[in-house]
Amino acid sequence: MTAILAQAEGFFRDRGTGDGSCVERNGFCPSWIADNLDRYVGRPLLEHVELVVVSVTAGFAIAFALALLARRRRWLAAPIGQVTAVLYTIPSIAAFFLLLPFTGRGFLTAVIALTAYTLVILFRNIMTGLDNVPAEARDAGLGMGLTPRQLLWRVELPLAVPEIMAGLRIATTTTVGLATLAFFAGAGGLGETIYADLRFKSNVVMAGGVAVLLAVLADALLLGIQRLSTPWTRAVAR
Amino acid sequence: MSLPLAALGEFGDAVQFLFQSRESQAGGAEVGGAQIWGLVLDHLRLSAVALLAAIAVAVPAGLVLGHTGRFGFLAINLSNVGRAVPTLALVAFLVAFLGVGFWNVTFALVLLAIPPILTNTYTGVRQVDPEMVDAARGQGMTGAQVLGRVELPLALPLLTDGVRISTVNVIATATLAPLAGASSLGDPIVSFGVYGDTGRLAGSLLVAALAIGADAGIAALRRALTPRGLRLTAST
Amino acid sequence: MTASATAHPEGPSAFPQAAALSFREATKVYDPAAEPAVDRLSLEVPAGEICVLVGPSGSGKTTAMRLVNRMIELTSGDILLDGVSVREREPAELRRHIGYAIQQIGLFPHRTVAENIATVPRLLGWPEDRIRARVEELLAIIDLDPEEMRHRYPAQLSGGQRQRVGVARAIAADPPLLLMDEPFGAIDPITRERLQNEFLRLQREIRKTVVFVTHDIDEAIKMGDRIAVLRAGGVLAQYAPPEQLLLAPADDFVADFVGADRGLKRLALERVRDVRLWHAPAVRAGAPAAAARDELERAEVGYALLVDDAGRPRGWLAPADLGGDAVPAGPGSPVLLIDRADTVRDALSRLLQEEVAYGVVVDDDGVLDGVLSIELIEDFLRAEGRRAAEAPVR
């Protein structure tokens, strides 16, 4: 056990300069934070954002394609749901290392695991959103001469937006959290900063805080997009 | 084709690692084999203690909040907030402020496990048809009886879903326990220098297997716990 | 209504000619083991007429309608639109030229009223300004204020408004044929009545060929130029104008379906102007009362009607009111005014509702035309009964 701890200590980084006594007491040191802000909002944050954006985008593209496929071949919906659910169950740390023999250390490995993680939420929500489109709107659309493709893009997908955006929000906040583990796959991110000095309060609070803030901001951004893109959901009977 | 084959070879080594001990890469102690199964027990014990504690807190709280309908906003959004907090940050926070140790790790895992269980229990109780509750009251049941005999059984499927989400999360996050001074299957992952590639892959395989196994087990439990009447209506 | 092959209507915009529709042994079989949903249905709908498909549930009326725009594909037989088989046309293209209104309306919740109405014109690639003008025109036709309604979402409309928008959307691209599946089915009776009347008024202008599905025989009688009664298994029981259906049901099934009260239903087809009304002495204020008294004695009604200079009824005067030298200026007792264009059935229900024996019938300008009484309606019904009994059963 002590060997393991010593091992972890070995990763500790230079805490740099600043309010020496505060750092030595391992307190919460605003002036040290101010001096070392780039440890948080610099490269690690960018890496983190990149991981999240690429993974969620890829996950959405795959889940979307799978949902369209499952709507055309109804029997595929259940197996796709089950497979994505199993992918979701595999802990991401384990997934990183299980992928290592195939894709090596780095961004790609992290993105594959994080993407796999988003699929179940996105697939389910896209399916639910499309399934919840009122049957009469679909019937009226076809009856007026929309082709199935026009119906999908002009009627079904717009009406599924609230459900799809809800899925995107959950997937995004989850991925922001999981991306803190991406450094295990050698992909950096805010997790690496936390891990670098696990016992230093200022470091943990700042790096963790930036990650939480990122999740909250991403969520708010997506919520904003959802509200702007679905004005009808706020239209109430007068 | 050489790469996949090589990869498969690595997995073969990892499986062998589970059954045959070998000298650690740092020299000295033996790793693998029986040693790693000891880590599985550590991992399970840590996860079980944390989950039971979380259930002990979250289920009663969720039932009461759901029954009274109070603090609904809080109960519903707790899991949203929980999702935004990275597990690594949570573990690190406790290490930095409380120090290392089994109970500190357990505490972190409990905090992690509470939100999904509480939110799902609350939702499970709230979605019980009000007419059913009304009928139960009309037959003379007390509040506690309504909760225990009507609302709890009907909320069980959702409640179990919450436990399932938390279980998978806890098993995954217990992997980080060695960072906070508690033993778990995270050992071979965190202490790469001691276990090497093969040990780390073996540990990852075990963690994945535990999570999938627990998930499947609870899914089976959920089916068993769902009142027969609900299963009947669900199938039509 | 014109029954020629094509009708040239006059309307607010250049409505294309209505199309003649022809079912030729049209058959739909879902399950070869069970009976067909629609069984060798043959009927002709002349251009510009409303054909109502009516029958109990399971009679295949909706299926028959949906065969026309290929929402359901024919198993055998054919359907011709202006002589061209629907089978030969690409379904989406065909449907863009056939208006479609359903009971659940199916407005797109994410589109505004204007966008909903513009659906088919957009699909047909109309230029934006033409679409905009057409939407304005239609909103005016369905009596919704364009300024206020254009940008509303369906969730912000009442049930009746939604239904009107649904009809406007169906006729937006001037289709020569309109399919309506219980379009007023899900609406409260009072609003339904109004929407039916509005649609009939609209139809007088646009003269579309309409296939109208309903399970309600009263609605069928009110709306249809011709009614096709279907029975279980999608078999045509009778295809006839409403009067004929009521007078001479083809068999017991139709007679049953039309109902025992079909004499009463006939009243819904008769307009007040077609009834030989009673004459009431009309008197003006200040005229000599003696002349009025003389006229009153010869009249079928025991009261005189006080009218203004334009001849519009103002009040009833009893013989006692005419006791003086001159006709008094009123006020007299209140009159129940009935429009000549009302159906006899509506007039009767108003007489019963107001608990009066006489209704005063006026023309479009409000000028006195005659007097309708419950007694007159009773006579009319008795005559109907005799005609129905004498009519041969086909």
Short mmCIF file of C-alpha atoms in Angstrom, two decimals, chain A residues 134 136-137 139-147 150 154-155 158-159 231-232 235-238, chain C residues 66 69 71 92 95-96 100 102 104-106 108-111 119-120 123 152-153 155-156 169:
data_model
loop_
_atom_site.label_atom_id
_atom_site.label_comp_id
_atom_site.label_asym_id
_atom_site.label_seq_id
_atom_site.Cartn_x
_atom_site.Cartn_y
_atom_site.Cartn_z
CA PRO A 134 -47.78 12.68 -33.26
CA GLU A 136 -51.55 12.48 -37.16
CA ALA A 137 -48.78 14.96 -38.08
CA ASP A 139 -50.23 11.03 -41.61
CA ALA A 140 -51.08 14.58 -42.65
CA GLY A 141 -47.54 15.10 -43.92
CA LEU A 142 -47.58 12.01 -46.09
CA GLY A 143 -51.13 12.77 -47.19
CA MET A 144 -50.07 16.20 -48.43
CA GLY A 145 -47.33 14.65 -50.50
CA LEU A 146 -44.17 14.90 -48.43
CA THR A 147 -41.76 12.13 -49.36
CA GLN A 150 -38.98 15.25 -46.47
CA ARG A 154 -39.10 18.76 -42.08
CA VAL A 155 -41.47 17.23 -39.56
CA PRO A 158 -37.70 19.18 -35.79
CA LEU A 159 -40.37 17.75 -33.48
CA PRO A 231 -39.95 28.33 -30.17
CA TRP A 232 -43.17 26.30 -30.50
CA ALA A 235 -46.18 28.66 -27.29
CA VAL A 236 -49.06 28.28 -24.88
CA ALA A 237 -52.75 28.56 -25.54
CA ARG A 238 -53.96 32.14 -25.27
CA ARG C 66 -57.24 6.66 -48.55
CA ASN C 69 -54.38 9.38 -52.71
CA MET C 71 -52.07 6.36 -48.62
CA ALA C 92 -46.04 12.01 -53.41
CA ARG C 95 -50.95 13.69 -53.08
CA ARG C 96 -49.67 17.24 -53.64
CA TYR C 100 -56.15 16.15 -47.37
CA ILE C 102 -58.27 14.48 -41.25
CA GLN C 104 -57.00 14.74 -35.85
CA ILE C 105 -56.08 17.61 -38.20
CA GLY C 106 -52.37 16.83 -37.95
CA PHE C 108 -47.41 20.51 -37.60
CA PRO C 109 -46.88 21.71 -34.01
CA HIS C 110 -43.51 23.29 -34.83
CA ARG C 111 -44.83 25.37 -37.70
CA THR C 119 -46.92 23.35 -46.80
CA VAL C 120 -48.11 22.13 -50.18
CA LEU C 123 -43.60 21.51 -51.92
CA ARG C 152 -49.35 31.63 -34.00
CA TYR C 153 -48.49 28.02 -33.37
CA ALA C 155 -51.00 25.06 -29.64
CA GLN C 156 -52.23 28.64 -29.46
CA ARG C 169 -54.02 23.91 -45.52
#
